[in-house]
Amino acid sequence: MDFRLSRLLCTLAMAGASLASAQAEEKVLNLYSARHYQTDEALYSGFARQTGITIKRIEGKEDELLERIRNEGANSPADVLLTVDAARLAAAHEMGLLAPVRSAVLEARVPAHLRTTDWFSFSLRARVIIYAKGAVNPDELRNYSDLANPRLKGKICSRSGSHPYNLSLLASIIAHQGEAKAEEWAKGVVANFARPPKGGDTDQIRAVAAGECTVAVANTYYLARLMRSDKADDRKTMDKIGVIWPDQKGSGTHINVSGGGVLKNAPHKEAAVRFLEYLASDEAQRYFADGNNEWPVVAGIKLDNPALQALGKFKADTLPVGSLAMYRAKAQVIFDRAAYR
Ligand code: FE
């Protein structure tokens, strides 16, 4: 070989090696997170302790984060996106922001219906029916379909139909029963409203306890948060409320997820996959459950959360998370037609 050429190759090889080692030394992970729970700090410090990789976090509102990553394009420093709601995770996929991940750890630990090729669920929240104790017979409220029964006229409080939690619930109804039944249901629920939709889940819980309405739906972690609150008022609120696991004899209670994926232009892909794997570890799964009152996706995790324990066991809908996303646009059209604003 020509001497100069071999020297050039040698120099290039050395440059490549030093570049690689510089990247390996730079032990950081850029996390874009729409989770805004204080207890998530434990997740980040746990990962740093185990791997020596420091997490640089950028927090934002769900949809803003997706826009931001899209606008940053190939120069985006984002390694991992963490967010809530299956439909939002699917939106990240549809926008082409995520990289496919093959990981034996994730495949072994996250059940198949809770993952896709490029995003993974790490915790579960159930959308349950709540009612004012004494004001309604819980036997008449066994299924989501009961919410559309004219018996409940003037009794239901709800947050907006455009909110992802309600869109995902309706998406699951479309997936199980078809569009026509789903629309009938949405119209029936609207006909039962005590007032136009407003506020968040906690507002609906408080409205039921205050007697503004008698029935609503809410995510379980909001209930658990009130149950564990150190404010006497919050616990009093919960004393007035009954919780129902809908559709226990049918397809199971609708669950939504919190999850994440590795971004297509992630500068630290290896660290990103390690972080996702960490989120599926026993330790991280316990943080989700004990800290933020969500259920682990990994089976057999020992929990230490009195509120989750009090809520008890239930049959969860095993509809693949991808299906919730698939029917989200249709759900919005149906809510619009039903004037579920
Ligand atoms: Fe929430």
mmCIF file of C-alpha atoms and ligand atoms in Angstrom:
data_model
loop_
_atom_site.group_PDB
_atom_site.id
_atom_site.type_symbol
_atom_site.label_atom_id
_atom_site.label_comp_id
_atom_site.label_asym_id
_atom_site.label_seq_id
_atom_site.Cartn_x
_atom_site.Cartn_y
_atom_site.Cartn_z
ATOM 1 C CA MET A 1 0.000 0.000 0.000
ATOM 2 C CA ASP A 2 1.084 3.543 -0.742
ATOM 3 C CA PHE A 3 2.794 4.916 2.362
ATOM 4 C CA ARG A 4 0.871 8.201 2.360
ATOM 5 C CA LEU A 5 -2.443 6.428 1.945
ATOM 6 C CA SER A 6 -1.753 4.064 4.803
ATOM 7 C CA ARG A 7 -0.717 7.001 6.991
ATOM 8 C CA LEU A 8 -3.904 8.810 6.088
ATOM 9 C CA LEU A 9 -5.988 5.745 6.932
ATOM 10 C CA CYS A 10 -4.147 5.401 10.196
ATOM 11 C CA THR A 11 -4.825 9.049 11.104
ATOM 12 C CA LEU A 12 -8.475 8.653 10.186
ATOM 13 C CA ALA A 13 -8.772 5.523 12.296
ATOM 14 C CA MET A 14 -7.235 7.329 15.278
ATOM 15 C CA ALA A 15 -9.546 10.306 14.804
ATOM 16 C CA GLY A 16 -12.504 7.936 14.658
ATOM 17 C CA ALA A 17 -11.414 6.161 17.810
ATOM 18 C CA SER A 18 -10.964 9.382 19.757
ATOM 19 C CA LEU A 19 -14.341 10.654 18.563
ATOM 20 C CA ALA A 20 -15.981 7.446 19.698
ATOM 21 C CA SER A 21 -14.320 7.616 23.098
ATOM 22 C CA ALA A 22 -15.301 11.271 23.493
ATOM 23 C CA GLN A 23 -18.896 10.252 22.878
ATOM 24 C CA ALA A 24 -18.599 7.403 25.333
ATOM 25 C CA GLU A 25 -17.152 9.746 27.957
ATOM 26 C CA GLU A 26 -19.963 12.215 27.485
ATOM 27 C CA LYS A 27 -22.322 10.421 29.834
ATOM 28 C CA VAL A 28 -25.488 12.379 29.407
ATOM 29 C CA LEU A 29 -28.991 11.676 28.256
ATOM 30 C CA ASN A 30 -31.327 14.395 27.034
ATOM 31 C CA LEU A 31 -34.816 13.620 28.183
ATOM 32 C CA TYR A 32 -37.852 15.467 26.860
ATOM 33 C CA SER A 33 -40.598 14.805 29.354
ATOM 34 C CA ALA A 34 -44.237 15.760 29.518
ATOM 35 C CA ARG A 35 -44.574 13.990 32.847
ATOM 36 C CA HIS A 36 -44.706 16.664 35.497
ATOM 37 C CA TYR A 37 -44.771 14.597 38.623
ATOM 38 C CA GLN A 38 -42.339 15.458 41.410
ATOM 39 C CA THR A 39 -41.844 11.830 42.183
ATOM 40 C CA ASP A 40 -40.223 11.263 38.782
ATOM 41 C CA GLU A 41 -37.045 12.760 40.275
ATOM 42 C CA ALA A 42 -36.473 9.378 41.886
ATOM 43 C CA LEU A 43 -36.499 7.757 38.440
ATOM 44 C CA TYR A 44 -33.798 10.063 37.140
ATOM 45 C CA SER A 45 -31.516 9.821 40.139
ATOM 46 C CA GLY A 46 -31.974 6.052 40.209
ATOM 47 C CA PHE A 47 -30.813 5.798 36.605
ATOM 48 C CA ALA A 48 -27.855 8.114 37.191
ATOM 49 C CA ARG A 49 -26.801 6.052 40.199
ATOM 50 C CA GLN A 50 -26.905 2.794 38.263
ATOM 51 C CA THR A 51 -25.288 3.947 35.036
ATOM 52 C CA GLY A 52 -23.307 7.104 35.769
ATOM 53 C CA ILE A 53 -25.301 8.789 33.000
ATOM 54 C CA THR A 54 -26.643 12.221 33.907
ATOM 55 C CA ILE A 55 -30.112 13.111 32.725
ATOM 56 C CA LYS A 56 -30.658 16.571 31.306
ATOM 57 C CA ARG A 57 -34.335 17.168 31.368
ATOM 58 C CA ILE A 58 -36.490 19.433 29.287
ATOM 59 C CA GLU A 59 -40.075 19.567 30.452
ATOM 60 C CA GLY A 60 -42.961 20.842 28.442
ATOM 61 C CA LYS A 61 -46.583 20.382 27.602
ATOM 62 C CA GLU A 62 -47.247 17.221 25.640
ATOM 63 C CA ASP A 63 -48.099 18.689 22.255
ATOM 64 C CA GLU A 64 -45.502 21.462 22.517
ATOM 65 C CA LEU A 65 -42.749 18.910 23.079
ATOM 66 C CA LEU A 66 -43.702 17.026 19.924
ATOM 67 C CA GLU A 67 -43.688 20.278 17.930
ATOM 68 C CA ARG A 68 -40.359 21.243 19.394
ATOM 69 C CA ILE A 69 -38.736 17.934 18.467
ATOM 70 C CA ARG A 70 -40.154 18.186 14.960
ATOM 71 C CA ASN A 71 -38.848 21.742 14.556
ATOM 72 C CA GLU A 72 -35.392 20.813 15.858
ATOM 73 C CA GLY A 73 -35.224 18.151 13.154
ATOM 74 C CA ALA A 74 -31.874 16.467 12.577
ATOM 75 C CA ASN A 75 -30.221 18.804 15.112
ATOM 76 C CA SER A 76 -32.498 17.837 17.952
ATOM 77 C CA PRO A 77 -30.571 16.985 21.133
ATOM 78 C CA ALA A 78 -33.551 14.924 22.358
ATOM 79 C CA ASP A 79 -32.694 11.297 23.147
ATOM 80 C CA VAL A 80 -35.869 10.064 24.844
ATOM 81 C CA LEU A 81 -39.448 11.301 24.808
ATOM 82 C CA LEU A 82 -41.587 10.484 27.843
ATOM 83 C CA THR A 83 -45.246 11.399 27.808
ATOM 84 C CA VAL A 84 -48.699 10.317 28.901
ATOM 85 C CA ASP A 85 -51.562 8.925 26.816
ATOM 86 C CA ALA A 86 -51.315 6.271 24.131
ATOM 87 C CA ALA A 87 -52.689 8.572 21.445
ATOM 88 C CA ARG A 88 -49.955 11.124 22.061
ATOM 89 C CA LEU A 89 -47.244 8.484 21.887
ATOM 90 C CA ALA A 90 -48.792 7.322 18.653
ATOM 91 C CA ALA A 91 -48.731 10.896 17.372
ATOM 92 C CA ALA A 92 -44.965 10.953 17.929
ATOM 93 C CA HIS A 93 -44.756 7.766 15.870
ATOM 94 C CA GLU A 94 -46.924 9.175 13.092
ATOM 95 C CA MET A 95 -44.832 12.350 12.958
ATOM 96 C CA GLY A 96 -41.834 10.096 12.287
ATOM 97 C CA LEU A 97 -40.012 11.268 15.411
ATOM 98 C CA LEU A 98 -39.218 7.858 16.907
ATOM 99 C CA ALA A 99 -36.585 5.235 16.171
ATOM 100 C CA PRO A 100 -37.458 1.526 16.235
ATOM 101 C CA VAL A 101 -35.986 -0.176 19.290
ATOM 102 C CA ARG A 102 -35.096 -3.859 19.611
ATOM 103 C CA SER A 103 -34.418 -4.770 23.202
ATOM 104 C CA ALA A 104 -34.659 -8.230 24.706
ATOM 105 C CA VAL A 105 -35.143 -6.612 28.121
ATOM 106 C CA LEU A 106 -38.123 -4.527 26.997
ATOM 107 C CA GLU A 107 -39.642 -7.412 25.070
ATOM 108 C CA ALA A 108 -39.366 -9.680 28.080
ATOM 109 C CA ARG A 109 -40.696 -7.192 30.618
ATOM 110 C CA VAL A 110 -43.307 -5.053 28.866
ATOM 111 C CA PRO A 111 -46.349 -7.149 27.814
ATOM 112 C CA ALA A 112 -46.896 -7.257 24.041
ATOM 113 C CA HIS A 113 -50.190 -5.323 24.086
ATOM 114 C CA LEU A 114 -48.462 -2.461 25.885
ATOM 115 C CA ARG A 115 -45.691 -1.824 23.376
ATOM 116 C CA THR A 116 -45.167 -1.082 19.714
ATOM 117 C CA THR A 117 -42.057 -1.158 17.533
ATOM 118 C CA ASP A 118 -40.954 2.291 18.638
ATOM 119 C CA TRP A 119 -42.712 3.177 21.884
ATOM 120 C CA PHE A 120 -43.244 1.387 25.159
ATOM 121 C CA SER A 121 -45.650 1.762 28.075
ATOM 122 C CA PHE A 122 -44.144 1.915 31.551
ATOM 123 C CA SER A 123 -47.157 2.558 33.759
ATOM 124 C CA LEU A 124 -50.923 2.159 33.685
ATOM 125 C CA ARG A 125 -53.841 4.259 34.782
ATOM 126 C CA ALA A 126 -57.448 3.084 34.703
ATOM 127 C CA ARG A 127 -60.425 5.268 33.793
ATOM 128 C CA VAL A 128 -63.101 4.403 36.322
ATOM 129 C CA ILE A 129 -66.672 5.465 37.046
ATOM 130 C CA ILE A 130 -67.172 7.404 40.269
ATOM 131 C CA TYR A 131 -70.477 8.186 41.954
ATOM 132 C CA ALA A 132 -71.856 10.025 44.949
ATOM 133 C CA LYS A 133 -72.514 7.431 47.632
ATOM 134 C CA GLY A 134 -76.180 7.214 48.499
ATOM 135 C CA ALA A 135 -77.285 9.254 45.471
ATOM 136 C CA VAL A 136 -77.207 6.493 42.903
ATOM 137 C CA ASN A 137 -77.433 2.724 42.940
ATOM 138 C CA PRO A 138 -74.002 1.374 41.954
ATOM 139 C CA ASP A 139 -75.633 -1.753 40.540
ATOM 140 C CA GLU A 140 -76.974 0.461 37.767
ATOM 141 C CA LEU A 141 -73.438 1.580 36.926
ATOM 142 C CA ARG A 142 -71.577 -1.574 36.020
ATOM 143 C CA ASN A 143 -70.396 -0.623 32.536
ATOM 144 C CA TYR A 144 -69.392 2.450 30.542
ATOM 145 C CA SER A 145 -72.569 1.866 28.515
ATOM 146 C CA ASP A 146 -74.628 2.641 31.648
ATOM 147 C CA LEU A 147 -73.398 6.253 31.468
ATOM 148 C CA ALA A 148 -75.613 6.686 28.399
ATOM 149 C CA ASN A 149 -78.733 5.342 30.132
ATOM 150 C CA PRO A 150 -81.522 8.010 30.277
ATOM 151 C CA ARG A 151 -81.887 7.091 33.958
ATOM 152 C CA LEU A 152 -78.837 9.317 34.563
ATOM 153 C CA LYS A 153 -80.342 12.406 32.931
ATOM 154 C CA GLY A 154 -78.878 15.563 34.460
ATOM 155 C CA LYS A 155 -76.474 13.576 36.637
ATOM 156 C CA ILE A 156 -73.128 13.384 34.804
ATOM 157 C CA CYS A 157 -70.129 15.699 35.087
ATOM 158 C CA SER A 158 -67.342 15.459 32.527
ATOM 159 C CA ARG A 159 -64.175 17.087 31.355
ATOM 160 C CA SER A 160 -63.934 18.055 27.682
ATOM 161 C CA GLY A 161 -64.469 15.458 24.973
ATOM 162 C CA SER A 162 -61.326 16.781 23.276
ATOM 163 C CA HIS A 163 -59.134 15.738 26.157
ATOM 164 C CA PRO A 164 -56.913 12.742 25.299
ATOM 165 C CA TYR A 165 -58.180 10.745 28.290
ATOM 166 C CA ASN A 166 -61.746 10.885 26.982
ATOM 167 C CA LEU A 167 -60.640 10.441 23.376
ATOM 168 C CA SER A 168 -58.774 7.267 24.322
ATOM 169 C CA LEU A 169 -61.787 5.965 26.248
ATOM 170 C CA LEU A 170 -64.034 6.537 23.232
ATOM 171 C CA ALA A 171 -61.364 5.024 20.968
ATOM 172 C CA SER A 172 -61.556 1.830 23.035
ATOM 173 C CA ILE A 173 -65.354 1.797 22.678
ATOM 174 C CA ILE A 174 -65.017 2.187 18.895
ATOM 175 C CA ALA A 175 -62.462 -0.640 18.822
ATOM 176 C CA HIS A 176 -64.755 -2.980 20.767
ATOM 177 C CA GLN A 177 -68.204 -2.028 19.490
ATOM 178 C CA GLY A 178 -67.815 -0.098 16.262
ATOM 179 C CA GLU A 179 -68.445 3.513 15.317
ATOM 180 C CA ALA A 180 -72.253 3.474 15.304
ATOM 181 C CA LYS A 181 -72.517 2.153 18.876
ATOM 182 C CA ALA A 182 -69.804 4.556 20.005
ATOM 183 C CA GLU A 183 -71.698 7.531 18.587
ATOM 184 C CA GLU A 184 -74.932 6.408 20.206
ATOM 185 C CA TRP A 185 -73.057 6.173 23.493
ATOM 186 C CA ALA A 186 -71.473 9.633 23.166
ATOM 187 C CA LYS A 187 -74.867 11.194 22.416
ATOM 188 C CA GLY A 188 -76.435 9.380 25.358
ATOM 189 C CA VAL A 189 -73.760 10.650 27.740
ATOM 190 C CA VAL A 190 -74.146 14.224 26.449
ATOM 191 C CA ALA A 191 -77.916 13.984 27.038
ATOM 192 C CA ASN A 192 -77.146 13.107 30.670
ATOM 193 C CA PHE A 193 -74.817 16.046 31.421
ATOM 194 C CA ALA A 194 -75.494 17.999 34.597
ATOM 195 C CA ARG A 195 -73.514 20.897 33.122
ATOM 196 C CA PRO A 196 -71.331 21.589 30.074
ATOM 197 C CA PRO A 197 -67.898 19.864 30.296
ATOM 198 C CA LYS A 198 -65.227 21.812 32.148
ATOM 199 C CA GLY A 199 -62.163 21.313 34.337
ATOM 200 C CA GLY A 200 -59.901 18.312 34.833
ATOM 201 C CA ASP A 201 -60.488 14.904 36.414
ATOM 202 C CA THR A 202 -60.010 16.200 39.962
ATOM 203 C CA ASP A 203 -62.649 18.881 39.327
ATOM 204 C CA GLN A 204 -65.138 16.165 38.364
ATOM 205 C CA ILE A 205 -64.312 14.229 41.544
ATOM 206 C CA ARG A 206 -64.874 17.346 43.670
ATOM 207 C CA ALA A 207 -68.091 18.177 41.802
ATOM 208 C CA VAL A 208 -69.486 14.707 42.549
ATOM 209 C CA ALA A 209 -68.534 15.026 46.218
ATOM 210 C CA ALA A 210 -70.082 18.511 46.366
ATOM 211 C CA GLY A 211 -73.366 17.283 44.887
ATOM 212 C CA GLU A 212 -73.134 19.264 41.618
ATOM 213 C CA CYS A 213 -73.614 15.950 39.845
ATOM 214 C CA THR A 214 -73.700 12.321 40.902
ATOM 215 C CA VAL A 215 -71.607 10.458 38.324
ATOM 216 C CA ALA A 216 -68.317 11.068 36.472
ATOM 217 C CA VAL A 217 -65.265 9.246 35.155
ATOM 218 C CA ALA A 218 -61.725 9.833 36.395
ATOM 219 C CA ASN A 219 -58.257 8.369 36.167
ATOM 220 C CA THR A 220 -57.315 6.293 39.169
ATOM 221 C CA TYR A 221 -54.166 8.192 40.136
ATOM 222 C CA TYR A 222 -56.226 11.322 40.817
ATOM 223 C CA LEU A 223 -58.380 9.300 43.211
ATOM 224 C CA ALA A 224 -55.321 7.774 44.853
ATOM 225 C CA ARG A 225 -53.744 11.210 45.231
ATOM 226 C CA LEU A 226 -56.806 12.467 47.156
ATOM 227 C CA MET A 227 -56.873 9.289 49.230
ATOM 228 C CA ARG A 228 -53.237 9.836 50.231
ATOM 229 C CA SER A 229 -53.531 13.606 50.674
ATOM 230 C CA ASP A 230 -52.585 15.132 53.993
ATOM 231 C CA LYS A 231 -55.477 17.596 53.635
ATOM 232 C CA ALA A 232 -58.539 16.468 55.579
ATOM 233 C CA ASP A 233 -60.795 18.030 52.913
ATOM 234 C CA ASP A 234 -59.383 15.756 50.217
ATOM 235 C CA ARG A 235 -59.964 12.653 52.264
ATOM 236 C CA LYS A 236 -63.498 13.855 53.070
ATOM 237 C CA THR A 237 -64.077 14.231 49.337
ATOM 238 C CA MET A 238 -63.079 10.609 48.842
ATOM 239 C CA ASP A 239 -65.319 9.440 51.702
ATOM 240 C CA LYS A 240 -68.311 10.677 49.723
ATOM 241 C CA ILE A 241 -67.341 8.828 46.576
ATOM 242 C CA GLY A 242 -67.771 5.282 45.376
ATOM 243 C CA VAL A 243 -65.496 3.798 42.708
ATOM 244 C CA ILE A 244 -66.634 1.323 40.069
ATOM 245 C CA TRP A 245 -64.469 -0.795 37.795
ATOM 246 C CA PRO A 246 -66.471 -0.752 34.560
ATOM 247 C CA ASP A 247 -66.979 -3.693 32.237
ATOM 248 C CA GLN A 248 -65.624 -6.356 34.564
ATOM 249 C CA LYS A 249 -67.797 -8.983 32.893
ATOM 250 C CA GLY A 250 -66.965 -7.688 29.425
ATOM 251 C CA SER A 251 -63.753 -6.402 27.918
ATOM 252 C CA GLY A 252 -62.416 -4.950 31.165
ATOM 253 C CA THR A 253 -61.797 -1.426 32.449
ATOM 254 C CA HIS A 254 -60.222 0.976 29.974
ATOM 255 C CA ILE A 255 -56.609 1.678 30.763
ATOM 256 C CA ASN A 256 -54.311 4.319 29.405
ATOM 257 C CA VAL A 257 -50.559 4.477 29.697
ATOM 258 C CA SER A 258 -47.573 6.607 30.278
ATOM 259 C CA GLY A 259 -44.642 5.677 28.106
ATOM 260 C CA GLY A 260 -41.799 6.691 25.900
ATOM 261 C CA GLY A 261 -39.486 6.024 23.017
ATOM 262 C CA VAL A 262 -36.061 6.799 21.572
ATOM 263 C CA LEU A 263 -35.965 9.688 19.119
ATOM 264 C CA LYS A 264 -34.849 9.155 15.559
ATOM 265 C CA ASN A 265 -32.086 11.773 15.768
ATOM 266 C CA ALA A 266 -31.016 10.898 19.312
ATOM 267 C CA PRO A 267 -27.313 11.757 19.807
ATOM 268 C CA HIS A 268 -27.041 9.159 22.615
ATOM 269 C CA LYS A 269 -29.009 6.189 21.305
ATOM 270 C CA GLU A 270 -27.337 3.581 23.467
ATOM 271 C CA ALA A 271 -27.951 5.539 26.667
ATOM 272 C CA ALA A 272 -31.514 6.129 25.489
ATOM 273 C CA VAL A 273 -32.241 2.404 25.183
ATOM 274 C CA ARG A 274 -30.613 1.828 28.568
ATOM 275 C CA PHE A 275 -32.932 4.427 30.066
ATOM 276 C CA LEU A 276 -36.025 2.726 28.630
ATOM 277 C CA GLU A 277 -34.739 -0.572 29.998
ATOM 278 C CA TYR A 278 -34.228 1.075 33.370
ATOM 279 C CA LEU A 279 -37.845 2.287 33.342
ATOM 280 C CA ALA A 280 -38.912 -1.355 33.067
ATOM 281 C CA SER A 281 -36.705 -2.388 36.010
ATOM 282 C CA ASP A 282 -38.243 -3.429 39.332
ATOM 283 C CA GLU A 283 -36.908 -0.278 40.992
ATOM 284 C CA ALA A 284 -38.347 2.138 38.429
ATOM 285 C CA GLN A 285 -41.639 0.256 38.249
ATOM 286 C CA ARG A 286 -41.975 0.680 42.007
ATOM 287 C CA TYR A 287 -41.361 4.441 41.694
ATOM 288 C CA PHE A 288 -44.201 4.726 39.205
ATOM 289 C CA ALA A 289 -46.530 2.857 41.528
ATOM 290 C CA ASP A 290 -45.560 4.072 44.970
ATOM 291 C CA GLY A 291 -44.717 7.626 43.935
ATOM 292 C CA ASN A 292 -47.289 8.482 41.311
ATOM 293 C CA ASN A 293 -50.045 5.968 42.072
ATOM 294 C CA GLU A 294 -49.889 4.241 38.684
ATOM 295 C CA TRP A 295 -49.773 0.493 38.142
ATOM 296 C CA PRO A 296 -46.582 -1.115 36.899
ATOM 297 C CA VAL A 297 -46.643 -2.724 33.457
ATOM 298 C CA VAL A 298 -44.270 -5.431 34.650
ATOM 299 C CA ALA A 299 -46.006 -8.322 36.394
ATOM 300 C CA GLY A 300 -45.202 -9.324 39.950
ATOM 301 C CA ILE A 301 -43.810 -6.025 41.253
ATOM 302 C CA LYS A 302 -44.273 -5.723 45.000
ATOM 303 C CA LEU A 303 -46.007 -2.439 45.774
ATOM 304 C CA ASP A 304 -46.084 -0.310 48.862
ATOM 305 C CA ASN A 305 -48.998 2.004 48.147
ATOM 306 C CA PRO A 306 -52.001 1.950 50.489
ATOM 307 C CA ALA A 307 -54.217 3.807 47.990
ATOM 308 C CA LEU A 308 -53.590 1.335 45.154
ATOM 309 C CA GLN A 309 -54.137 -1.466 47.629
ATOM 310 C CA ALA A 310 -57.445 0.097 48.733
ATOM 311 C CA LEU A 311 -58.569 0.466 45.112
ATOM 312 C CA GLY A 312 -58.070 -3.274 44.781
ATOM 313 C CA LYS A 313 -57.691 -5.641 41.880
ATOM 314 C CA PHE A 314 -59.576 -5.335 38.608
ATOM 315 C CA LYS A 315 -59.791 -6.753 35.122
ATOM 316 C CA ALA A 316 -58.076 -4.389 32.703
ATOM 317 C CA ASP A 317 -58.897 -4.118 29.027
ATOM 318 C CA THR A 318 -56.091 -5.749 27.035
ATOM 319 C CA LEU A 319 -56.775 -3.876 23.814
ATOM 320 C CA PRO A 320 -53.364 -3.218 22.194
ATOM 321 C CA VAL A 321 -52.234 0.358 22.880
ATOM 322 C CA GLY A 322 -51.784 0.848 19.149
ATOM 323 C CA SER A 323 -55.557 0.486 18.657
ATOM 324 C CA LEU A 324 -56.316 3.386 20.996
ATOM 325 C CA ALA A 325 -54.174 5.532 18.789
ATOM 326 C CA MET A 326 -55.696 4.194 15.587
ATOM 327 C CA TYR A 327 -59.217 5.300 16.546
ATOM 328 C CA ARG A 328 -58.345 8.620 18.109
ATOM 329 C CA ALA A 329 -59.223 10.766 15.076
ATOM 330 C CA LYS A 330 -62.544 8.960 14.703
ATOM 331 C CA ALA A 331 -63.223 9.490 18.400
ATOM 332 C CA GLN A 332 -62.795 13.236 17.954
ATOM 333 C CA VAL A 333 -65.193 13.267 14.975
ATOM 334 C CA ILE A 334 -67.796 11.359 16.975
ATOM 335 C CA PHE A 335 -67.475 13.620 20.027
ATOM 336 C CA ASP A 336 -67.858 16.657 17.746
ATOM 337 C CA ARG A 337 -70.989 15.217 16.131
ATOM 338 C CA ALA A 338 -72.396 14.412 19.563
ATOM 339 C CA ALA A 339 -71.594 17.977 20.737
ATOM 340 C CA TYR A 340 -69.416 16.477 23.535
ATOM 341 C CA ARG A 341 -67.254 19.590 23.668
HETATM 342 FE FE FE B 1 -53.448 13.320 34.221
#
